[in-house]
Amino acid sequence: MTKDASPVPATSRRAGPLSGTARVPGDKSISHRSLMFGGLASGRTRITGLLEGEDVLRTGEAMKAMGAHIEHAGDEWIVDGVGNGCLLEAAEPLDFGNAGTGARLTMGLVGTYDMKTRFVGDASLSSRPMGRVLAPLRQMGTQVLDAVPGDRMPLTLAGPKHAAPITYRVPMASAQVKSAVLLAGLNTPGVTTVIEPVATRDHTEKMLAGFGAAIEVEVDGDGARHIRIQGQTRLQGRDIAVPGDPSSAAFPLVAALIVPGSDVTIANVLMNPTRTGLIDTLLEMGASIDILDRRDAGGEEVADLRVRASDLRGVTVPPARAPFMIDEYPVLAVAAAFAEGDTVMDGLDELRVKESDRLAAVARGLEANGVACSEGEASLVVSGRPGGKGLGGGTVATHLDHRIAMSFLVLGMASEKPVTVDDARMIATSFPEFMVLMGQLGAAIDQD
Ligand code: S3P
C-alpha cells in the first residue's frame, strides 16, 4: 500500500486541446525483470530508464532482502547480483504491495530454493488467485504453507532439497505464469519446459537470453511456443535501457485522440509486437497515430508516437489480440465511449483477475458516466457517443486499481461533465508522474 492511509479522490474536467511531447516512465514488465534478473545474475547490472513506481521498488526491496545489492546513483540503478542459485532466505516477509507481477514472478524465482519465503501484499493483491503459479511449483516440489483458502496471499513457500524439472502447458494466457515456471527452472537441475499455446509478452525469454541463460523457443505446427530452459547455469549481469511503457503511453495516447484539436507526441515507446495490440486496434478505429523513428534500443524496438485528435469508429476487437493488449482494455473502453457505433471486446476472462475485476469496474464506471455498455461473462460492448455529449458527471470506484483510476480520469478530459475517481493513490504503482505529465499536456485534474 501507499503511505497515505485514506483514499485520495481526483476529478478530471474538459480542458483545451492537449499538446506537447511526453516521455512516459519505463516499462513495468521490463523494470521488474531488470531488478530481478540483475539481482540474481553474477556481476553488475546497470539499469537506466527504470520505472520508479511502487510496484517495481517492492521487487527491488525483495531482491535486496535475498542478498542482492541495489543502489540508485543519479539516473542509474546499479545492481550487484548474488549469482544464479545463491539467493538467501529473507529474514522478513516479502511485501509486494499491489504488485501481481512482482509477487508471482518472485514465487517462481524462490519456489525451488530449499528455504522458506513469506509473501504478503495489499488487499487487492491478497484477493488475487495465486494457484495458477502454485500448481506448477507444487509439481516441481515446492510446498505451500499457510496460504489463505483458495491459494491466496499471505502465504509461505518452502522449496525442496532438489527441485524436479517439469514440462508445463500454461492453461491460461498469462505471461506471469509462464515466467514463474521459467524462473523456477533456473534453480532446477535439467531442462524445464513451458508450453504456451497462446503467445503472451515475451520479456522473460528475451531478457533471460540477454543475461546468458540457456533458453530456446520453438513454435510447433499448432502455433504453440515451447520454451526450454536449462537450469543451474551461470547468468551474467548486463546493461539495460528500459524503454517507455506502452501500457502507460496508452493514457496520453487515448486522451489526445478524444480531446478535440489535440496533437501530442509520446517519445521512446516500446513497440514489442506482444505489447502493441492497443495501437493496432486504435488504428483500425481510425486513429491518427504516426509511428515515427522506429529504432532498436538494447534489443527492443522503440518509436515515437505522434497522436492527433481523431473521429473514431467502433470495431470488433479480435479476441486473439487480447494477450497483446490485456492491460489496455479499460482505456480502450474509454476511447470506445467517443467512437461512432459499437466497440465489441471479447475473450476478456483474464480481466476478471487483475488488480481489480476490471471488466466489472470498467462497466460500472462507464455506466456511472452515462456511457451505454453491456457486460458479458468475458465480453464488453461499448456504444460510443462522438463528442462526448451528456457523458461524465459520475464517481468511479477504482478498487485499488491504478489503470481504472487513470482510464476514467482520461474519460473526464473529453466528456461534457467532470469525472471523479474515488482514489488516485494507486496511480503511483505504475505511473507516478501521471498527474504532472497530463497537466503539462494541458489536462485539468484536481486532487483533493
Ligand atoms: C505482466 C503480465 C500480465 C499483465 C501484467 C504484467 C508481466 O499479467 O497484466 O500487468 O509483466 O508478466 P498476466 O500474466 O496475469 O496476464
Coordinates of C-alpha atoms and ligand atoms in Angstrom, one line a residue:
M1 CA 0.0 0.0 0.0
T2 CA 1.0 3.6 -0.3
K3 CA 1.8 5.6 2.8
D4 CA -1.4 7.6 2.8
A5 CA -4.0 5.8 4.9
S6 CA -7.1 7.2 3.3
P7 CA -8.4 7.4 -0.3
V8 CA -7.4 10.5 -2.3
P9 CA -10.2 11.3 -4.9
A10 CA -9.4 13.2 -8.1
T11 CA -11.5 14.9 -10.6
S12 CA -10.8 15.5 -14.3
R13 CA -12.6 18.0 -16.4
R14 CA -12.7 19.1 -20.0
A15 CA -9.8 21.4 -21.0
G16 CA -8.4 22.8 -24.2
P17 CA -6.6 20.7 -26.7
L18 CA -3.7 18.6 -25.4
S19 CA -0.3 19.4 -27.0
G20 CA 3.4 18.9 -26.5
T21 CA 5.8 16.0 -26.1
A22 CA 5.6 13.5 -23.3
R23 CA 8.0 10.8 -22.1
V24 CA 6.3 8.1 -20.2
P25 CA 8.1 6.1 -17.5
G26 CA 9.9 2.8 -18.1
D27 CA 8.1 -0.3 -19.0
K28 CA 6.8 -2.0 -15.8
S29 CA 7.3 -5.6 -17.0
I30 CA 10.9 -4.9 -18.1
S31 CA 11.6 -2.9 -14.9
H32 CA 10.5 -5.7 -12.6
R33 CA 12.6 -8.2 -14.6
S34 CA 15.6 -5.9 -14.7
L35 CA 15.9 -5.8 -10.9
M36 CA 15.0 -9.4 -10.5
F37 CA 17.4 -10.9 -13.1
G38 CA 20.1 -8.3 -12.2
G39 CA 19.8 -9.3 -8.6
L40 CA 20.1 -12.9 -9.5
A41 CA 22.9 -12.8 -12.0
S42 CA 26.6 -12.7 -11.2
G43 CA 28.4 -9.4 -11.5
R44 CA 26.9 -6.0 -12.1
T45 CA 23.8 -4.8 -14.0
R46 CA 23.3 -1.1 -14.7
I47 CA 19.8 0.0 -15.5
T48 CA 18.7 3.3 -17.0
G49 CA 15.0 4.3 -17.6
L50 CA 13.8 2.1 -14.7
L51 CA 10.2 2.7 -13.7
E52 CA 10.5 4.1 -10.2
G53 CA 6.9 3.2 -9.3
E54 CA 5.9 1.5 -6.1
D55 CA 5.4 -1.9 -7.6
V56 CA 8.9 -2.1 -9.1
L57 CA 10.5 -0.7 -5.9
R58 CA 8.9 -3.5 -4.0
T59 CA 10.6 -6.0 -6.3
G60 CA 13.9 -4.2 -5.6
E61 CA 13.3 -4.5 -1.9
A62 CA 12.6 -8.2 -2.2
M63 CA 15.8 -8.8 -4.1
K64 CA 17.7 -6.9 -1.5
A65 CA 16.2 -8.9 1.3
M66 CA 17.5 -12.0 -0.5
G67 CA 21.1 -10.8 -0.8
A68 CA 21.3 -8.5 -3.9
H69 CA 22.9 -5.1 -3.6
I70 CA 20.9 -2.4 -5.3
E71 CA 21.8 1.2 -5.4
H72 CA 20.3 4.3 -7.0
A73 CA 23.0 6.6 -8.4
G74 CA 21.9 9.5 -10.5
D75 CA 20.0 8.3 -13.5
E76 CA 21.2 4.7 -13.0
W77 CA 20.3 1.8 -10.8
I78 CA 23.3 -0.4 -10.1
V79 CA 22.6 -4.0 -9.1
D80 CA 25.2 -6.4 -7.9
G81 CA 23.6 -9.9 -8.1
V82 CA 24.1 -12.9 -5.9
G83 CA 24.7 -15.5 -8.7
N84 CA 22.2 -18.0 -10.0
G85 CA 21.3 -20.5 -7.2
C86 CA 22.6 -18.2 -4.5
L87 CA 19.6 -16.3 -3.2
L88 CA 19.5 -16.1 0.6
E89 CA 16.5 -16.7 2.8
A90 CA 14.7 -13.4 3.6
A91 CA 14.6 -12.6 7.3
E92 CA 11.2 -10.9 7.0
P93 CA 8.1 -11.4 4.8
L94 CA 8.4 -10.0 1.3
D95 CA 5.8 -7.3 0.9
F96 CA 4.7 -6.8 -2.7
G97 CA 2.1 -4.2 -2.0
N98 CA -0.2 -4.0 -5.1
A99 CA 2.1 -5.9 -7.5
G100 CA 1.0 -9.1 -9.0
T101 CA 3.9 -9.4 -11.3
G102 CA 6.5 -8.9 -8.5
A103 CA 4.7 -11.4 -6.3
R104 CA 4.1 -14.1 -8.9
L105 CA 7.5 -13.9 -10.6
T106 CA 9.3 -14.0 -7.3
M107 CA 7.2 -17.0 -6.2
G108 CA 8.7 -18.8 -9.2
L109 CA 12.2 -17.4 -8.5
V110 CA 12.4 -18.7 -4.9
G111 CA 10.0 -21.7 -5.2
T112 CA 12.8 -24.1 -6.0
Y113 CA 15.1 -22.9 -3.2
D114 CA 15.4 -25.0 -0.1
M115 CA 14.3 -22.1 2.1
K116 CA 11.1 -20.5 3.4
T117 CA 9.7 -17.3 1.9
R118 CA 6.6 -15.5 3.1
F119 CA 4.6 -13.3 0.6
V120 CA 2.3 -10.5 1.8
G121 CA 0.6 -7.7 -0.1
D122 CA -2.3 -5.2 0.0
A123 CA -6.0 -6.0 -0.1
S124 CA -6.1 -6.1 -3.9
L125 CA -3.1 -8.5 -4.2
S126 CA -4.4 -10.6 -1.3
S127 CA -7.6 -11.2 -3.2
R128 CA -5.9 -12.4 -6.4
P129 CA -5.5 -16.1 -7.4
M130 CA -2.0 -17.4 -6.8
G131 CA -3.0 -21.1 -7.5
R132 CA -2.1 -20.6 -11.2
V133 CA 1.5 -20.2 -10.1
L134 CA 1.5 -22.6 -7.2
A135 CA 0.2 -25.5 -9.3
P136 CA 3.3 -25.9 -11.4
L137 CA 5.5 -25.1 -8.4
R138 CA 4.0 -27.9 -6.4
Q139 CA 4.8 -30.2 -9.3
M140 CA 8.4 -29.1 -9.0
G141 CA 8.5 -29.9 -5.3
T142 CA 7.5 -26.6 -3.7
Q143 CA 5.4 -26.8 -0.6
V144 CA 2.8 -24.1 0.1
L145 CA 2.5 -23.4 3.8
D146 CA -0.4 -21.5 5.4
A147 CA -1.9 -19.9 2.3
V148 CA -5.3 -18.3 2.7
P149 CA -8.0 -20.7 1.4
G150 CA -8.2 -20.5 -2.4
D151 CA -4.4 -20.2 -2.6
R152 CA -4.4 -16.5 -1.8
M153 CA -1.8 -14.4 -0.1
P154 CA -0.4 -14.1 2.6
L155 CA 1.3 -17.4 2.0
T156 CA 4.7 -19.1 2.6
L157 CA 6.7 -21.2 0.2
A158 CA 9.1 -23.9 1.2
G159 CA 11.3 -25.2 -1.6
P160 CA 12.5 -28.8 -1.9
K161 CA 16.1 -30.0 -1.4
H162 CA 16.2 -30.9 -5.1
A163 CA 13.6 -29.5 -7.4
A164 CA 12.2 -31.6 -10.3
P165 CA 12.2 -30.2 -13.8
I166 CA 8.7 -30.3 -15.4
T167 CA 7.0 -29.8 -18.8
Y168 CA 4.1 -27.4 -18.1
R169 CA 1.4 -26.3 -20.5
V170 CA 0.1 -23.0 -19.3
P171 CA -3.7 -23.3 -19.1
M172 CA -4.5 -19.6 -19.4
A173 CA -2.9 -16.7 -21.4
S174 CA -0.5 -15.5 -18.7
A175 CA 3.0 -14.2 -19.0
Q176 CA 3.3 -14.2 -15.2
V177 CA 2.6 -17.9 -15.0
K178 CA 4.9 -18.7 -17.9
S179 CA 7.6 -16.6 -16.3
A180 CA 7.2 -18.1 -12.8
V181 CA 7.8 -21.6 -14.2
L182 CA 10.8 -20.5 -16.2
L183 CA 12.3 -18.7 -13.2
A184 CA 11.7 -21.8 -11.1
G185 CA 13.6 -23.7 -13.8
L186 CA 16.7 -21.6 -13.2
N187 CA 17.4 -23.3 -9.9
T188 CA 16.3 -26.8 -11.1
P189 CA 18.6 -29.4 -12.5
G190 CA 17.9 -30.4 -16.1
V191 CA 15.6 -28.8 -18.6
T192 CA 12.3 -27.2 -17.6
T193 CA 9.8 -26.7 -20.5
V194 CA 6.9 -24.3 -20.7
I195 CA 4.4 -24.8 -23.5
E196 CA 2.5 -21.7 -24.3
P197 CA -0.5 -22.4 -26.6
V198 CA -1.3 -18.7 -26.8
A199 CA 1.7 -16.3 -27.0
T200 CA 2.0 -13.6 -24.3
R201 CA 4.5 -10.9 -23.7
D202 CA 8.0 -12.4 -24.2
H203 CA 10.2 -10.2 -21.9
T204 CA 11.2 -13.1 -19.7
E205 CA 12.5 -15.2 -22.5
K206 CA 14.3 -12.3 -24.3
M207 CA 15.8 -10.8 -21.2
L208 CA 17.0 -14.2 -19.7
A209 CA 18.7 -14.9 -23.0
G210 CA 20.4 -11.5 -22.7
F211 CA 21.7 -12.5 -19.2
G212 CA 23.2 -15.6 -20.8
A213 CA 20.6 -18.2 -19.8
A214 CA 20.4 -21.4 -21.8
I215 CA 16.9 -20.8 -23.2
E216 CA 15.4 -21.7 -26.5
V217 CA 12.0 -21.2 -28.1
E218 CA 10.4 -23.4 -30.7
V219 CA 7.0 -22.9 -32.3
D220 CA 5.1 -26.1 -33.2
G221 CA 2.7 -26.8 -36.0
D222 CA -0.3 -25.6 -33.9
G223 CA 1.5 -22.3 -33.2
A224 CA 2.2 -23.2 -29.5
R225 CA 5.5 -22.0 -28.2
H226 CA 7.8 -24.5 -26.5
I227 CA 10.2 -22.7 -24.2
R228 CA 13.0 -24.7 -22.7
I229 CA 15.4 -23.5 -20.1
Q230 CA 18.5 -25.4 -18.8
G231 CA 18.7 -24.9 -15.0
Q232 CA 21.7 -24.2 -12.8
T233 CA 23.7 -22.3 -15.4
R234 CA 25.5 -19.0 -14.9
L235 CA 23.8 -15.7 -15.5
Q236 CA 25.9 -12.6 -16.2
G237 CA 24.9 -9.1 -15.3
R238 CA 24.5 -6.6 -18.2
D239 CA 23.4 -3.1 -19.0
I240 CA 19.7 -2.4 -19.6
A241 CA 18.0 0.7 -21.0
V242 CA 14.3 0.3 -20.2
P243 CA 12.0 1.6 -23.0
G244 CA 8.9 3.7 -22.3
D245 CA 5.9 1.6 -21.2
P246 CA 3.2 1.2 -23.9
S247 CA 0.7 0.5 -21.2
S248 CA 1.4 3.9 -19.6
A249 CA 1.6 5.6 -23.0
A250 CA -1.9 4.4 -23.6
F251 CA -3.3 7.1 -21.3
P252 CA -1.9 10.2 -23.0
L253 CA -2.5 8.5 -26.3
V254 CA -6.2 7.9 -25.9
A255 CA -6.5 11.3 -24.3
A256 CA -5.0 13.0 -27.3
L257 CA -7.4 11.1 -29.6
I258 CA -10.6 12.1 -27.8
V259 CA -9.8 15.7 -26.8
P260 CA -10.7 17.8 -29.9
G261 CA -7.8 19.6 -31.5
S262 CA -5.0 17.7 -29.6
D263 CA -1.6 17.0 -31.1
V264 CA 0.7 15.1 -28.8
T265 CA 4.0 13.2 -29.3
I266 CA 4.9 10.4 -26.9
A267 CA 8.6 9.6 -27.1
N268 CA 10.5 6.3 -26.8
V269 CA 7.6 3.9 -26.5
L270 CA 8.3 0.1 -26.5
M271 CA 7.0 -1.4 -29.8
N272 CA 7.5 -5.1 -29.0
P273 CA 4.7 -6.8 -31.0
T274 CA 3.4 -8.6 -27.9
R275 CA 2.5 -5.2 -26.5
T276 CA 1.1 -3.2 -29.3
G277 CA -2.4 -4.6 -29.6
L278 CA -4.0 -1.3 -28.4
I279 CA -2.2 0.7 -31.2
D280 CA -3.3 -1.8 -33.8
T281 CA -6.9 -1.6 -32.5
L282 CA -7.0 2.2 -32.4
L283 CA -5.6 2.4 -36.0
E284 CA -8.5 0.2 -37.1
M285 CA -10.8 2.6 -35.3
G286 CA -9.5 5.4 -37.5
A287 CA -7.0 6.9 -35.1
S288 CA -4.3 9.3 -36.3
I289 CA -1.2 7.7 -34.9
D290 CA 2.1 8.2 -36.7
I291 CA 4.7 5.7 -35.7
L292 CA 8.0 7.7 -36.1
D293 CA 11.6 6.8 -36.0
R294 CA 11.3 3.1 -35.3
R295 CA 14.7 2.1 -33.8
D296 CA 16.4 -0.6 -31.8
A297 CA 17.1 0.1 -28.1
G298 CA 19.0 -2.7 -26.5
G299 CA 17.3 -5.5 -28.3
E300 CA 13.8 -4.0 -28.2
E301 CA 12.2 -1.8 -30.8
V302 CA 11.0 1.6 -29.7
A303 CA 9.3 4.5 -31.6
D304 CA 7.9 8.0 -31.0
L305 CA 4.1 8.2 -31.5
R306 CA 2.5 11.4 -32.9
V307 CA -1.1 11.3 -32.0
R308 CA -3.8 13.7 -33.2
A309 CA -7.4 14.0 -32.2
S310 CA -9.5 11.7 -34.4
D311 CA -13.0 10.7 -35.3
L312 CA -13.1 7.2 -34.1
R313 CA -15.5 4.4 -35.2
G314 CA -16.4 1.3 -33.3
V315 CA -14.7 -2.0 -34.2
T316 CA -14.8 -5.6 -33.1
V317 CA -11.5 -6.4 -31.4
P318 CA -10.3 -9.9 -32.3
P319 CA -10.2 -12.0 -29.1
A320 CA -6.9 -13.5 -30.2
R321 CA -5.4 -10.0 -29.7
A322 CA -6.3 -9.9 -26.0
P323 CA -2.9 -11.1 -24.6
F324 CA -1.1 -8.3 -26.6
M325 CA -3.3 -5.5 -25.0
I326 CA -4.6 -7.1 -21.8
D327 CA -3.8 -4.1 -19.6
E328 CA -5.2 -1.6 -22.2
Y329 CA -8.9 -2.7 -22.3
P330 CA -10.0 -0.1 -19.6
V331 CA -8.6 2.8 -21.6
L332 CA -9.8 1.3 -24.9
A333 CA -13.3 1.3 -23.4
V334 CA -12.8 5.0 -22.8
A335 CA -11.8 5.6 -26.4
A336 CA -14.8 3.5 -27.5
A337 CA -17.1 5.8 -25.5
F338 CA -16.3 8.6 -28.0
A339 CA -16.5 6.4 -31.1
E340 CA -19.3 6.2 -33.7
G341 CA -21.1 2.9 -33.1
D342 CA -20.3 -0.1 -31.0
T343 CA -16.9 -1.5 -30.0
V344 CA -17.1 -5.2 -29.2
M345 CA -14.4 -6.7 -27.0
D346 CA -14.4 -10.4 -26.3
G347 CA -12.1 -13.0 -24.8
L348 CA -11.6 -10.9 -21.6
D349 CA -11.7 -13.7 -19.0
E350 CA -8.3 -12.6 -17.6
L351 CA -9.6 -9.1 -16.9
R352 CA -11.6 -10.5 -14.0
V353 CA -8.4 -11.3 -12.1
K354 CA -6.3 -8.2 -12.5
E355 CA -5.7 -5.6 -9.7
S356 CA -9.5 -5.5 -9.6
D357 CA -12.2 -7.3 -11.6
R358 CA -11.5 -4.9 -14.4
L359 CA -14.4 -5.9 -16.6
A360 CA -16.9 -5.1 -13.8
A361 CA -15.0 -2.0 -12.7
V362 CA -15.0 -0.6 -16.3
A363 CA -18.6 -1.4 -16.9
R364 CA -19.7 0.3 -13.6
G365 CA -17.5 3.3 -14.3
L366 CA -18.9 3.7 -17.8
E367 CA -22.5 3.4 -16.5
A368 CA -21.9 5.9 -13.8
N369 CA -20.8 8.4 -16.5
G370 CA -23.7 7.8 -18.9
V371 CA -21.8 5.6 -21.4
A372 CA -24.0 2.8 -22.7
C373 CA -22.4 -0.6 -22.4
S374 CA -23.1 -4.2 -21.8
E375 CA -21.0 -6.6 -19.8
G376 CA -20.9 -10.3 -20.5
E377 CA -19.1 -13.1 -18.8
A378 CA -15.9 -12.3 -20.8
S379 CA -17.0 -9.5 -23.0
L380 CA -17.8 -5.9 -23.1
V381 CA -19.7 -3.9 -25.7
V382 CA -19.5 -0.1 -25.6
S383 CA -21.8 2.2 -27.5
G384 CA -20.0 5.4 -28.3
R385 CA -21.2 9.0 -28.3
P386 CA -18.9 11.1 -30.6
G387 CA -18.2 14.5 -29.0
G388 CA -19.0 13.1 -25.5
K389 CA -22.3 15.0 -25.2
G390 CA -24.0 14.1 -22.0
L391 CA -21.2 12.0 -20.7
G392 CA -19.5 12.3 -17.3
G393 CA -20.8 13.5 -14.0
G394 CA -20.2 10.3 -12.2
T395 CA -17.8 9.0 -9.5
V396 CA -15.9 5.8 -10.3
A397 CA -15.0 3.1 -7.8
T398 CA -11.4 2.2 -8.5
H399 CA -10.9 -0.8 -6.2
L400 CA -7.2 -0.2 -5.6
D401 CA -6.6 -0.4 -9.4
H402 CA -4.2 2.1 -11.0
R403 CA -5.4 1.5 -14.5
I404 CA -9.1 2.1 -13.6
A405 CA -8.2 5.4 -12.0
M406 CA -6.1 6.6 -15.0
S407 CA -8.6 5.4 -17.6
F408 CA -11.5 7.3 -16.0
L409 CA -9.5 10.5 -15.5
V410 CA -8.9 10.3 -19.3
L411 CA -12.7 10.0 -19.8
G412 CA -13.2 13.2 -17.9
M413 CA -10.8 15.1 -20.2
A414 CA -13.3 14.8 -23.1
S415 CA -16.7 14.2 -21.5
E416 CA -19.2 17.0 -21.1
K417 CA -19.2 16.8 -17.3
P418 CA -16.3 16.2 -15.0
V419 CA -15.4 12.6 -13.9
T420 CA -14.3 11.8 -10.4
V421 CA -12.3 8.7 -9.3
D422 CA -12.7 7.7 -5.7
D423 CA -9.0 7.1 -5.1
A424 CA -5.9 8.1 -7.2
R425 CA -3.2 6.8 -4.8
M426 CA -2.6 3.6 -6.7
I427 CA -1.5 5.5 -9.8
A428 CA 1.9 5.7 -8.1
T429 CA 2.3 1.9 -8.5
S430 CA 2.9 2.2 -12.3
F431 CA 2.9 5.9 -13.4
P432 CA 3.9 8.2 -10.6
E433 CA 4.3 11.2 -13.0
F434 CA 0.8 10.8 -14.4
M435 CA -0.7 13.9 -12.9
V436 CA 2.2 16.2 -13.7
L437 CA 2.7 14.8 -17.2
M438 CA -1.0 15.1 -18.1
G439 CA -1.1 18.6 -16.7
Q440 CA 1.8 19.6 -18.8
L441 CA 0.0 18.4 -21.9
G442 CA -3.0 20.6 -20.9
A443 CA -5.3 18.3 -18.9
A444 CA -7.2 19.7 -15.9
I445 CA -7.1 17.2 -13.0
D446 CA -7.8 18.3 -9.4
Q447 CA -6.8 16.1 -6.5
D448 CA -8.5 16.6 -3.1
Ligands
S3P1 C1 2.6 -9.0 -16.8 C2 1.7 -9.9 -17.3 C3 0.3 -9.6 -17.4 C4 0.0 -8.1 -17.2 C5 0.7 -7.5 -16.1 C6 2.2 -7.7 -16.3 C7 4.1 -9.3 -16.8 O1 -0.4 -10.3 -16.4 O2 -1.4 -8.0 -17.0 O3 0.4 -6.2 -15.9 O4 4.9 -8.5 -16.6 O5 4.4 -10.5 -17.0 P1 -0.9 -11.9 -16.6 O6 0.3 -12.8 -16.8 O7 -1.7 -12.2 -15.4 O8 -1.7 -11.8 -17.9

